[in-house]
């Protein structure tokens, strides 16, 4: 190719929405440096076509993140290791490149700039202190969400809503809000605070307790509006309830968690799974504080596996059900925050696995 001549970039699109693909085609149509070589509406067909076409860029619809798991992203990169994986949200003009960049697309030129970059951003070293801080922040968010789902809300948690927890989530995710759910969640909780600003803490607690019981604590399981357990979301062709619970117990044992013998919560309850992630992140944090790299990396591997095999598989769908059934902005906010955080975690932790691999250290991950 003559010097100064840009090689045409071959683009493949994956979206369940035909309007998304047409929108991208309209944006990129006629661009001399871009050729749209294919599109698919589901991951299975996409991977087959990507293997055949070997595109330079794969554009994913950010709104499909609940159905496009981190394993699909990993599979895309396995088929075309040099490809750029780009998440695009046409509704708010957000672009996120798989290797940690996010920007606002003010014009088609911004999208072209992302597509035409020759290689992903180089992975820089991450210090022990950075790993430690990151693990501690994630543990705090997991702990907050686990507490909300594990019992009715108390006065202290109500007081914290406008303080550290929401600020932490905002800071932790401000550059990685792939779906917009985190922003929506924080807005919903802020609305709730305004709605109850003239009510006493006791009255707020009573209203939240009533809604929690209505949603999750009906006297008969068949009367519950929402099932907050992983086994309720198993689809055809996936492991049954007994296999899921057995896998969870093995994961808990490997991570050093023993459920209390008298607990009434099943191992696949959302509060248990979120709290397990809190404990893994806390253990990782402790290992980094001792500069004990190998155990820290092993905990990261356990986190990655648990996200991939459990949380990413069902929590986004549970949160959608919660959004449909709740009457309070508090639980609307929690549903959005939980969904957005888990989806972002799935992609971000996969990125961290790449960082570790680039550094020559592989954590234990099945």
mmCIF file of C-alpha atoms in Angstrom:
data_model
loop_
_atom_site.group_PDB
_atom_site.id
_atom_site.type_symbol
_atom_site.label_atom_id
_atom_site.label_comp_id
_atom_site.label_asym_id
_atom_site.label_seq_id
_atom_site.Cartn_x
_atom_site.Cartn_y
_atom_site.Cartn_z
ATOM 1 C CA UNK A 1 0.000 0.000 0.000
ATOM 2 C CA UNK A 2 1.464 3.432 -0.938
ATOM 3 C CA UNK A 3 2.637 5.610 1.976
ATOM 4 C CA UNK A 4 -0.061 7.878 3.352
ATOM 5 C CA UNK A 5 -2.933 5.791 1.964
ATOM 6 C CA UNK A 6 -5.248 4.510 4.710
ATOM 7 C CA UNK A 7 -6.274 0.875 4.446
ATOM 8 C CA UNK A 8 -10.030 0.360 4.281
ATOM 9 C CA UNK A 9 -11.375 -1.007 7.563
ATOM 10 C CA UNK A 10 -13.801 -3.921 7.329
ATOM 11 C CA UNK A 11 -16.677 -3.578 9.821
ATOM 12 C CA UNK A 12 -19.084 -6.197 11.161
ATOM 13 C CA UNK A 13 -22.176 -5.319 13.242
ATOM 14 C CA UNK A 14 -23.918 -7.342 15.965
ATOM 15 C CA UNK A 15 -27.315 -6.110 17.154
ATOM 16 C CA UNK A 16 -30.723 -7.630 17.781
ATOM 17 C CA UNK A 17 -32.281 -4.412 16.461
ATOM 18 C CA UNK A 18 -32.471 -3.936 12.702
ATOM 19 C CA UNK A 19 -32.802 -0.172 13.190
ATOM 20 C CA UNK A 20 -29.426 -0.107 14.952
ATOM 21 C CA UNK A 21 -27.685 -1.784 12.013
ATOM 22 C CA UNK A 22 -29.410 0.508 9.548
ATOM 23 C CA UNK A 23 -28.485 3.515 11.653
ATOM 24 C CA UNK A 24 -24.805 2.544 11.628
ATOM 25 C CA UNK A 25 -24.987 1.873 7.893
ATOM 26 C CA UNK A 26 -26.451 5.331 7.355
ATOM 27 C CA UNK A 27 -23.663 6.880 9.401
ATOM 28 C CA UNK A 28 -20.876 5.036 7.628
ATOM 29 C CA UNK A 29 -22.313 4.659 4.150
ATOM 30 C CA UNK A 30 -20.150 6.252 1.491
ATOM 31 C CA UNK A 31 -17.102 6.590 3.759
ATOM 32 C CA UNK A 32 -14.016 5.835 1.702
ATOM 33 C CA UNK A 33 -12.150 4.196 4.601
ATOM 34 C CA UNK A 34 -14.934 1.854 5.779
ATOM 35 C CA UNK A 35 -16.520 -1.244 4.293
ATOM 36 C CA UNK A 36 -19.435 -2.890 6.143
ATOM 37 C CA UNK A 37 -18.879 -6.580 5.461
ATOM 38 C CA UNK A 38 -21.703 -8.147 7.437
ATOM 39 C CA UNK A 39 -24.168 -8.056 10.287
ATOM 40 C CA UNK A 40 -25.947 -10.512 12.578
ATOM 41 C CA UNK A 41 -28.776 -10.345 15.079
ATOM 42 C CA UNK A 42 -27.485 -13.027 17.452
ATOM 43 C CA UNK A 43 -24.115 -14.059 18.806
ATOM 44 C CA UNK A 44 -24.043 -17.610 17.379
ATOM 45 C CA UNK A 45 -24.457 -16.480 13.789
ATOM 46 C CA UNK A 46 -22.179 -13.500 14.415
ATOM 47 C CA UNK A 47 -19.278 -15.668 15.536
ATOM 48 C CA UNK A 48 -19.613 -17.898 12.475
ATOM 49 C CA UNK A 49 -19.603 -14.918 10.139
ATOM 50 C CA UNK A 50 -16.761 -13.200 12.014
ATOM 51 C CA UNK A 51 -14.685 -16.346 11.668
ATOM 52 C CA UNK A 52 -15.307 -16.330 7.902
ATOM 53 C CA UNK A 53 -14.965 -12.602 7.265
ATOM 54 C CA UNK A 54 -12.131 -11.668 9.670
ATOM 55 C CA UNK A 55 -13.275 -8.038 10.102
ATOM 56 C CA UNK A 56 -11.050 -5.291 11.476
ATOM 57 C CA UNK A 57 -13.820 -3.845 13.676
ATOM 58 C CA UNK A 58 -16.862 -5.422 15.379
ATOM 59 C CA UNK A 59 -19.546 -2.949 16.462
ATOM 60 C CA UNK A 60 -21.915 -4.139 19.202
ATOM 61 C CA UNK A 61 -25.169 -2.497 20.241
ATOM 62 C CA UNK A 62 -24.685 -1.411 23.880
ATOM 63 C CA UNK A 63 -28.357 -2.148 24.573
ATOM 64 C CA UNK A 64 -27.676 -5.833 23.881
ATOM 65 C CA UNK A 65 -25.173 -6.219 26.728
ATOM 66 C CA UNK A 66 -27.554 -8.333 28.797
ATOM 67 C CA UNK A 67 -27.585 -10.964 26.045
ATOM 68 C CA UNK A 68 -24.020 -10.504 24.739
ATOM 69 C CA UNK A 69 -21.940 -11.968 27.553
ATOM 70 C CA UNK A 70 -18.258 -11.412 28.241
ATOM 71 C CA UNK A 71 -17.680 -14.894 26.785
ATOM 72 C CA UNK A 72 -18.947 -13.651 23.421
ATOM 73 C CA UNK A 73 -16.503 -10.762 23.489
ATOM 74 C CA UNK A 74 -13.715 -13.186 24.353
ATOM 75 C CA UNK A 75 -14.838 -15.454 21.495
ATOM 76 C CA UNK A 76 -14.758 -12.557 19.041
ATOM 77 C CA UNK A 77 -11.211 -11.708 20.062
ATOM 78 C CA UNK A 78 -10.244 -15.365 19.805
ATOM 79 C CA UNK A 79 -11.470 -15.449 16.194
ATOM 80 C CA UNK A 80 -9.872 -12.102 15.275
ATOM 81 C CA UNK A 81 -7.326 -11.150 17.960
ATOM 82 C CA UNK A 82 -6.402 -7.861 16.285
ATOM 83 C CA UNK A 83 -10.000 -6.657 15.910
ATOM 84 C CA UNK A 84 -11.327 -3.609 17.705
ATOM 85 C CA UNK A 85 -14.524 -4.368 19.619
ATOM 86 C CA UNK A 86 -16.636 -1.220 19.822
ATOM 87 C CA UNK A 87 -19.787 -0.752 21.918
ATOM 88 C CA UNK A 88 -22.072 1.902 20.448
ATOM 89 C CA UNK A 89 -25.246 3.443 21.868
ATOM 90 C CA UNK A 90 -27.086 5.403 19.183
ATOM 91 C CA UNK A 91 -29.616 6.786 21.670
ATOM 92 C CA UNK A 92 -27.047 8.790 23.636
ATOM 93 C CA UNK A 93 -24.187 8.803 21.099
ATOM 94 C CA UNK A 94 -21.814 6.977 23.427
ATOM 95 C CA UNK A 95 -18.921 4.936 22.090
ATOM 96 C CA UNK A 96 -16.820 2.581 24.167
ATOM 97 C CA UNK A 97 -13.839 0.681 22.832
ATOM 98 C CA UNK A 98 -13.198 -2.685 24.462
ATOM 99 C CA UNK A 99 -9.803 -1.594 25.798
ATOM 100 C CA UNK A 100 -11.134 0.963 28.231
ATOM 101 C CA UNK A 101 -11.792 4.077 26.148
ATOM 102 C CA UNK A 102 -15.093 5.931 26.186
ATOM 103 C CA UNK A 103 -16.108 9.052 24.338
ATOM 104 C CA UNK A 104 -19.133 10.946 23.071
ATOM 105 C CA UNK A 105 -19.771 10.737 19.334
ATOM 106 C CA UNK A 106 -20.625 14.285 18.328
ATOM 107 C CA UNK A 107 -20.398 13.432 14.641
ATOM 108 C CA UNK A 108 -19.646 10.548 12.312
ATOM 109 C CA UNK A 109 -16.008 11.683 12.419
ATOM 110 C CA UNK A 110 -15.758 10.541 16.052
ATOM 111 C CA UNK A 111 -16.943 7.055 15.114
ATOM 112 C CA UNK A 112 -14.582 6.979 12.130
ATOM 113 C CA UNK A 113 -11.683 7.961 14.386
ATOM 114 C CA UNK A 114 -12.364 4.933 16.587
ATOM 115 C CA UNK A 115 -12.723 2.594 13.610
ATOM 116 C CA UNK A 116 -9.620 3.835 11.814
ATOM 117 C CA UNK A 117 -7.221 3.526 14.734
ATOM 118 C CA UNK A 118 -4.748 0.840 13.780
ATOM 119 C CA UNK A 119 -4.412 -0.906 17.125
ATOM 120 C CA UNK A 120 -5.919 -0.871 20.604
ATOM 121 C CA UNK A 121 -4.442 1.290 23.313
ATOM 122 C CA UNK A 122 -1.382 -0.340 24.815
ATOM 123 C CA UNK A 123 -1.921 -1.831 28.216
ATOM 124 C CA UNK A 124 0.027 0.030 30.841
ATOM 125 C CA UNK A 125 1.218 -1.414 34.131
ATOM 126 C CA UNK A 126 -1.117 -1.357 37.107
ATOM 127 C CA UNK A 127 0.482 -0.796 40.481
ATOM 128 C CA UNK A 128 -0.251 -2.887 43.566
ATOM 129 C CA UNK A 129 -1.871 0.151 45.196
ATOM 130 C CA UNK A 130 -4.162 0.633 42.195
ATOM 131 C CA UNK A 131 -5.214 -3.036 42.308
ATOM 132 C CA UNK A 132 -5.836 -2.725 46.063
ATOM 133 C CA UNK A 133 -7.971 0.417 45.718
ATOM 134 C CA UNK A 134 -9.949 -1.073 42.866
ATOM 135 C CA UNK A 135 -10.696 -4.269 44.793
ATOM 136 C CA UNK A 136 -11.718 -2.276 47.892
ATOM 137 C CA UNK A 137 -14.110 -0.078 45.893
ATOM 138 C CA UNK A 138 -15.710 -3.065 44.199
ATOM 139 C CA UNK A 139 -16.100 -4.843 47.544
ATOM 140 C CA UNK A 140 -17.938 -1.804 48.918
ATOM 141 C CA UNK A 141 -20.375 -1.693 46.010
ATOM 142 C CA UNK A 142 -21.034 -5.441 46.186
ATOM 143 C CA UNK A 143 -21.577 -5.135 49.926
ATOM 144 C CA UNK A 144 -24.056 -2.283 49.497
ATOM 145 C CA UNK A 145 -26.101 -4.164 46.871
ATOM 146 C CA UNK A 146 -25.998 -7.428 48.836
ATOM 147 C CA UNK A 147 -27.305 -5.655 51.946
ATOM 148 C CA UNK A 148 -30.210 -4.096 50.021
ATOM 149 C CA UNK A 149 -31.358 -7.443 48.635
ATOM 150 C CA UNK A 150 -30.726 -9.507 51.756
ATOM 151 C CA UNK A 151 -33.128 -7.700 54.082
ATOM 152 C CA UNK A 152 -35.447 -4.746 54.410
ATOM 153 C CA UNK A 153 -33.727 -1.377 54.433
ATOM 154 C CA UNK A 154 -32.740 0.146 57.788
ATOM 155 C CA UNK A 155 -32.353 3.810 58.800
ATOM 156 C CA UNK A 156 -28.570 3.778 58.407
ATOM 157 C CA UNK A 157 -28.766 2.608 54.810
ATOM 158 C CA UNK A 158 -31.406 5.261 54.081
ATOM 159 C CA UNK A 159 -29.051 7.919 55.446
ATOM 160 C CA UNK A 160 -26.226 6.575 53.284
ATOM 161 C CA UNK A 161 -28.200 6.842 50.050
ATOM 162 C CA UNK A 162 -27.174 10.422 49.475
ATOM 163 C CA UNK A 163 -23.631 9.904 50.640
ATOM 164 C CA UNK A 164 -20.798 7.471 50.154
ATOM 165 C CA UNK A 165 -22.443 4.570 48.341
ATOM 166 C CA UNK A 166 -23.960 6.527 45.477
ATOM 167 C CA UNK A 167 -20.879 8.692 45.115
ATOM 168 C CA UNK A 168 -18.734 5.568 45.069
ATOM 169 C CA UNK A 169 -20.807 3.951 42.338
ATOM 170 C CA UNK A 170 -20.736 7.151 40.314
ATOM 171 C CA UNK A 171 -16.971 7.535 40.625
ATOM 172 C CA UNK A 172 -16.235 3.863 40.068
ATOM 173 C CA UNK A 173 -18.344 3.650 36.918
ATOM 174 C CA UNK A 174 -18.336 7.150 35.450
ATOM 175 C CA UNK A 175 -16.190 6.053 32.508
ATOM 176 C CA UNK A 176 -17.763 2.618 32.101
ATOM 177 C CA UNK A 177 -21.535 3.144 32.110
ATOM 178 C CA UNK A 178 -22.004 1.060 28.977
ATOM 179 C CA UNK A 179 -25.796 0.854 29.049
ATOM 180 C CA UNK A 180 -26.763 4.052 30.877
ATOM 181 C CA UNK A 181 -28.330 1.993 33.679
ATOM 182 C CA UNK A 182 -26.070 3.488 36.347
ATOM 183 C CA UNK A 183 -27.107 7.026 35.510
ATOM 184 C CA UNK A 184 -30.762 5.969 35.480
ATOM 185 C CA UNK A 185 -30.347 4.218 38.826
ATOM 186 C CA UNK A 186 -28.786 7.193 40.546
ATOM 187 C CA UNK A 187 -31.491 9.485 39.122
ATOM 188 C CA UNK A 188 -34.226 7.165 40.423
ATOM 189 C CA UNK A 189 -32.733 7.102 43.912
ATOM 190 C CA UNK A 190 -32.417 10.872 43.882
ATOM 191 C CA UNK A 191 -36.110 11.102 42.907
ATOM 192 C CA UNK A 192 -36.966 8.793 45.791
ATOM 193 C CA UNK A 193 -35.062 10.997 48.209
ATOM 194 C CA UNK A 194 -36.987 14.054 47.021
ATOM 195 C CA UNK A 195 -40.304 12.201 47.249
ATOM 196 C CA UNK A 196 -39.759 11.189 50.891
ATOM 197 C CA UNK A 197 -37.869 14.286 52.050
ATOM 198 C CA UNK A 198 -40.742 15.347 54.324
ATOM 199 C CA UNK A 199 -41.325 11.894 55.795
ATOM 200 C CA UNK A 200 -39.771 10.500 58.959
ATOM 201 C CA UNK A 201 -37.097 7.759 58.745
ATOM 202 C CA UNK A 202 -39.545 5.370 60.418
ATOM 203 C CA UNK A 203 -42.208 6.040 57.771
ATOM 204 C CA UNK A 204 -39.693 5.600 54.956
ATOM 205 C CA UNK A 205 -38.471 2.352 56.469
ATOM 206 C CA UNK A 206 -42.037 1.054 56.797
ATOM 207 C CA UNK A 207 -42.825 1.850 53.150
ATOM 208 C CA UNK A 208 -39.664 0.114 51.954
ATOM 209 C CA UNK A 209 -40.302 -2.903 54.177
ATOM 210 C CA UNK A 210 -43.818 -3.244 52.769
ATOM 211 C CA UNK A 211 -42.529 -3.096 49.194
ATOM 212 C CA UNK A 212 -39.718 -5.560 49.918
ATOM 213 C CA UNK A 213 -42.206 -8.025 51.394
ATOM 214 C CA UNK A 214 -44.615 -7.553 48.474
ATOM 215 C CA UNK A 215 -41.886 -8.206 45.935
ATOM 216 C CA UNK A 216 -39.762 -10.878 47.571
ATOM 217 C CA UNK A 217 -41.259 -12.194 50.803
ATOM 218 C CA UNK A 218 -44.749 -13.503 50.067
ATOM 219 C CA UNK A 219 -45.860 -16.212 52.493
ATOM 220 C CA UNK A 220 -46.179 -18.694 49.621
ATOM 221 C CA UNK A 221 -43.459 -18.944 46.947
ATOM 222 C CA UNK A 222 -46.062 -18.982 44.174
ATOM 223 C CA UNK A 223 -47.383 -15.611 45.401
ATOM 224 C CA UNK A 224 -44.073 -13.805 45.000
ATOM 225 C CA UNK A 225 -43.907 -11.235 42.264
ATOM 226 C CA UNK A 226 -40.203 -11.790 41.632
ATOM 227 C CA UNK A 227 -37.903 -14.757 42.062
ATOM 228 C CA UNK A 228 -34.548 -13.474 43.274
ATOM 229 C CA UNK A 229 -32.758 -16.790 42.745
ATOM 230 C CA UNK A 230 -30.551 -17.913 39.881
ATOM 231 C CA UNK A 231 -32.334 -21.238 39.417
ATOM 232 C CA UNK A 232 -35.561 -19.435 38.456
ATOM 233 C CA UNK A 233 -33.802 -18.008 35.379
ATOM 234 C CA UNK A 234 -32.299 -21.205 33.997
ATOM 235 C CA UNK A 235 -33.298 -21.618 30.369
ATOM 236 C CA UNK A 236 -33.732 -24.716 28.234
ATOM 237 C CA UNK A 237 -30.456 -26.474 27.552
ATOM 238 C CA UNK A 238 -28.749 -25.067 30.641
ATOM 239 C CA UNK A 239 -28.020 -26.918 33.912
ATOM 240 C CA UNK A 240 -30.990 -27.587 36.168
ATOM 241 C CA UNK A 241 -31.600 -26.209 39.640
ATOM 242 C CA UNK A 242 -29.690 -28.960 41.448
ATOM 243 C CA UNK A 243 -26.656 -28.547 39.181
ATOM 244 C CA UNK A 244 -26.675 -24.755 39.622
ATOM 245 C CA UNK A 245 -26.837 -24.995 43.415
ATOM 246 C CA UNK A 246 -24.096 -27.647 43.455
ATOM 247 C CA UNK A 247 -21.878 -25.422 41.291
ATOM 248 C CA UNK A 248 -22.502 -22.497 43.616
ATOM 249 C CA UNK A 249 -21.579 -24.516 46.685
ATOM 250 C CA UNK A 250 -18.325 -25.597 44.989
ATOM 251 C CA UNK A 251 -17.562 -21.985 44.088
ATOM 252 C CA UNK A 252 -18.299 -20.835 47.634
ATOM 253 C CA UNK A 253 -16.052 -23.523 49.068
ATOM 254 C CA UNK A 254 -13.219 -22.661 46.666
ATOM 255 C CA UNK A 255 -13.545 -19.012 47.636
ATOM 256 C CA UNK A 256 -13.542 -19.798 51.355
ATOM 257 C CA UNK A 257 -17.214 -19.058 52.028
ATOM 258 C CA UNK A 258 -19.291 -21.264 54.282
ATOM 259 C CA UNK A 259 -22.996 -20.485 54.399
ATOM 260 C CA UNK A 260 -24.422 -20.569 57.955
ATOM 261 C CA UNK A 261 -26.137 -23.879 58.680
ATOM 262 C CA UNK A 262 -29.281 -22.079 59.900
ATOM 263 C CA UNK A 263 -29.608 -19.671 56.983
ATOM 264 C CA UNK A 264 -32.989 -19.573 55.282
ATOM 265 C CA UNK A 265 -31.533 -18.170 52.065
ATOM 266 C CA UNK A 266 -30.729 -20.671 49.303
ATOM 267 C CA UNK A 267 -27.213 -20.479 47.849
ATOM 268 C CA UNK A 268 -28.533 -19.045 44.570
ATOM 269 C CA UNK A 269 -30.304 -16.096 46.244
ATOM 270 C CA UNK A 270 -29.073 -12.790 44.824
ATOM 271 C CA UNK A 271 -27.975 -11.527 48.244
ATOM 272 C CA UNK A 272 -25.770 -14.598 48.747
ATOM 273 C CA UNK A 273 -24.165 -14.335 45.319
ATOM 274 C CA UNK A 274 -23.469 -10.607 45.637
ATOM 275 C CA UNK A 275 -22.062 -11.055 49.123
ATOM 276 C CA UNK A 276 -19.791 -13.829 47.859
ATOM 277 C CA UNK A 277 -18.354 -11.380 45.324
ATOM 278 C CA UNK A 278 -17.884 -8.891 48.148
ATOM 279 C CA UNK A 279 -15.892 -11.487 50.072
ATOM 280 C CA UNK A 280 -13.763 -12.376 47.040
ATOM 281 C CA UNK A 281 -12.960 -8.703 46.430
ATOM 282 C CA UNK A 282 -12.205 -8.222 50.140
ATOM 283 C CA UNK A 283 -9.858 -11.227 50.095
ATOM 284 C CA UNK A 284 -8.181 -9.912 46.957
ATOM 285 C CA UNK A 285 -7.758 -6.534 48.659
ATOM 286 C CA UNK A 286 -6.151 -8.186 51.697
ATOM 287 C CA UNK A 287 -3.729 -10.077 49.469
ATOM 288 C CA UNK A 288 -2.694 -6.892 47.654
ATOM 289 C CA UNK A 289 -2.206 -5.128 50.988
ATOM 290 C CA UNK A 290 0.354 -7.812 51.825
ATOM 291 C CA UNK A 291 1.903 -7.520 48.327
ATOM 292 C CA UNK A 292 0.997 -11.196 47.905
ATOM 293 C CA UNK A 293 0.512 -11.203 44.149
ATOM 294 C CA UNK A 294 -0.260 -14.839 43.433
ATOM 295 C CA UNK A 295 -3.236 -15.192 45.846
ATOM 296 C CA UNK A 296 -4.531 -11.802 44.683
ATOM 297 C CA UNK A 297 -4.466 -12.945 41.062
ATOM 298 C CA UNK A 298 -6.150 -16.207 42.032
ATOM 299 C CA UNK A 299 -8.991 -14.262 43.671
ATOM 300 C CA UNK A 300 -9.325 -12.219 40.496
ATOM 301 C CA UNK A 301 -9.668 -15.451 38.552
ATOM 302 C CA UNK A 302 -12.418 -16.647 40.900
ATOM 303 C CA UNK A 303 -14.229 -13.327 40.484
ATOM 304 C CA UNK A 304 -14.027 -13.577 36.706
ATOM 305 C CA UNK A 305 -15.342 -17.147 36.682
ATOM 306 C CA UNK A 306 -18.199 -16.383 39.082
ATOM 307 C CA UNK A 307 -19.288 -13.359 37.071
ATOM 308 C CA UNK A 308 -19.153 -15.329 33.830
ATOM 309 C CA UNK A 309 -20.869 -18.505 35.041
ATOM 310 C CA UNK A 310 -23.429 -17.009 37.417
ATOM 311 C CA UNK A 311 -24.114 -13.292 37.863
ATOM 312 C CA UNK A 312 -23.940 -12.310 34.183
ATOM 313 C CA UNK A 313 -26.242 -15.203 33.280
ATOM 314 C CA UNK A 314 -29.263 -14.076 35.269
ATOM 315 C CA UNK A 315 -28.968 -10.877 37.322
ATOM 316 C CA UNK A 316 -29.728 -8.494 34.401
ATOM 317 C CA UNK A 317 -32.969 -10.398 33.704
ATOM 318 C CA UNK A 318 -33.894 -10.356 37.386
ATOM 319 C CA UNK A 319 -33.349 -6.596 37.454
ATOM 320 C CA UNK A 320 -35.630 -6.146 34.439
ATOM 321 C CA UNK A 321 -38.344 -8.084 36.284
ATOM 322 C CA UNK A 322 -37.828 -5.934 39.373
ATOM 323 C CA UNK A 323 -38.177 -2.764 37.284
ATOM 324 C CA UNK A 324 -41.500 -3.993 35.910
ATOM 325 C CA UNK A 325 -42.983 -4.938 39.280
ATOM 326 C CA UNK A 326 -41.854 -2.339 41.805
ATOM 327 C CA UNK A 327 -43.938 0.697 42.713
ATOM 328 C CA UNK A 328 -41.103 2.661 44.335
ATOM 329 C CA UNK A 329 -38.288 4.670 42.788
ATOM 330 C CA UNK A 330 -35.993 3.234 45.453
ATOM 331 C CA UNK A 331 -36.181 -0.276 44.017
ATOM 332 C CA UNK A 332 -36.214 1.073 40.459
ATOM 333 C CA UNK A 333 -32.925 2.737 41.262
ATOM 334 C CA UNK A 334 -31.489 -0.376 42.877
ATOM 335 C CA UNK A 335 -32.557 -2.495 39.881
ATOM 336 C CA UNK A 336 -30.835 -0.139 37.423
ATOM 337 C CA UNK A 337 -27.694 0.171 39.545
ATOM 338 C CA UNK A 338 -27.420 -3.584 39.992
ATOM 339 C CA UNK A 339 -27.969 -4.346 36.319
ATOM 340 C CA UNK A 340 -25.532 -1.678 35.146
ATOM 341 C CA UNK A 341 -22.876 -2.602 37.682
ATOM 342 C CA UNK A 342 -22.985 -6.334 36.887
ATOM 343 C CA UNK A 343 -22.909 -5.788 33.113
ATOM 344 C CA UNK A 344 -19.991 -3.393 33.439
ATOM 345 C CA UNK A 345 -18.225 -5.774 35.799
ATOM 346 C CA UNK A 346 -18.448 -8.592 33.283
ATOM 347 C CA UNK A 347 -16.659 -6.596 30.617
ATOM 348 C CA UNK A 348 -14.250 -4.773 32.885
ATOM 349 C CA UNK A 349 -13.062 -7.890 34.705
ATOM 350 C CA UNK A 350 -12.496 -9.576 31.346
ATOM 351 C CA UNK A 351 -10.327 -6.602 30.406
ATOM 352 C CA UNK A 352 -8.389 -7.019 33.635
ATOM 353 C CA UNK A 353 -7.734 -10.638 32.714
ATOM 354 C CA UNK A 354 -6.114 -9.315 29.527
ATOM 355 C CA UNK A 355 -3.981 -6.930 31.553
ATOM 356 C CA UNK A 356 -2.800 -9.803 33.705
ATOM 357 C CA UNK A 357 -2.100 -11.974 30.674
ATOM 358 C CA UNK A 358 -0.111 -9.156 29.064
ATOM 359 C CA UNK A 359 1.989 -8.945 32.203
ATOM 360 C CA UNK A 360 2.747 -12.672 32.016
ATOM 361 C CA UNK A 361 0.762 -13.611 35.147
ATOM 362 C CA UNK A 362 -2.292 -15.818 34.730
ATOM 363 C CA UNK A 363 -4.711 -16.168 37.656
ATOM 364 C CA UNK A 364 -6.488 -19.415 38.325
ATOM 365 C CA UNK A 365 -9.779 -19.356 36.373
ATOM 366 C CA UNK A 366 -11.762 -22.331 35.174
#
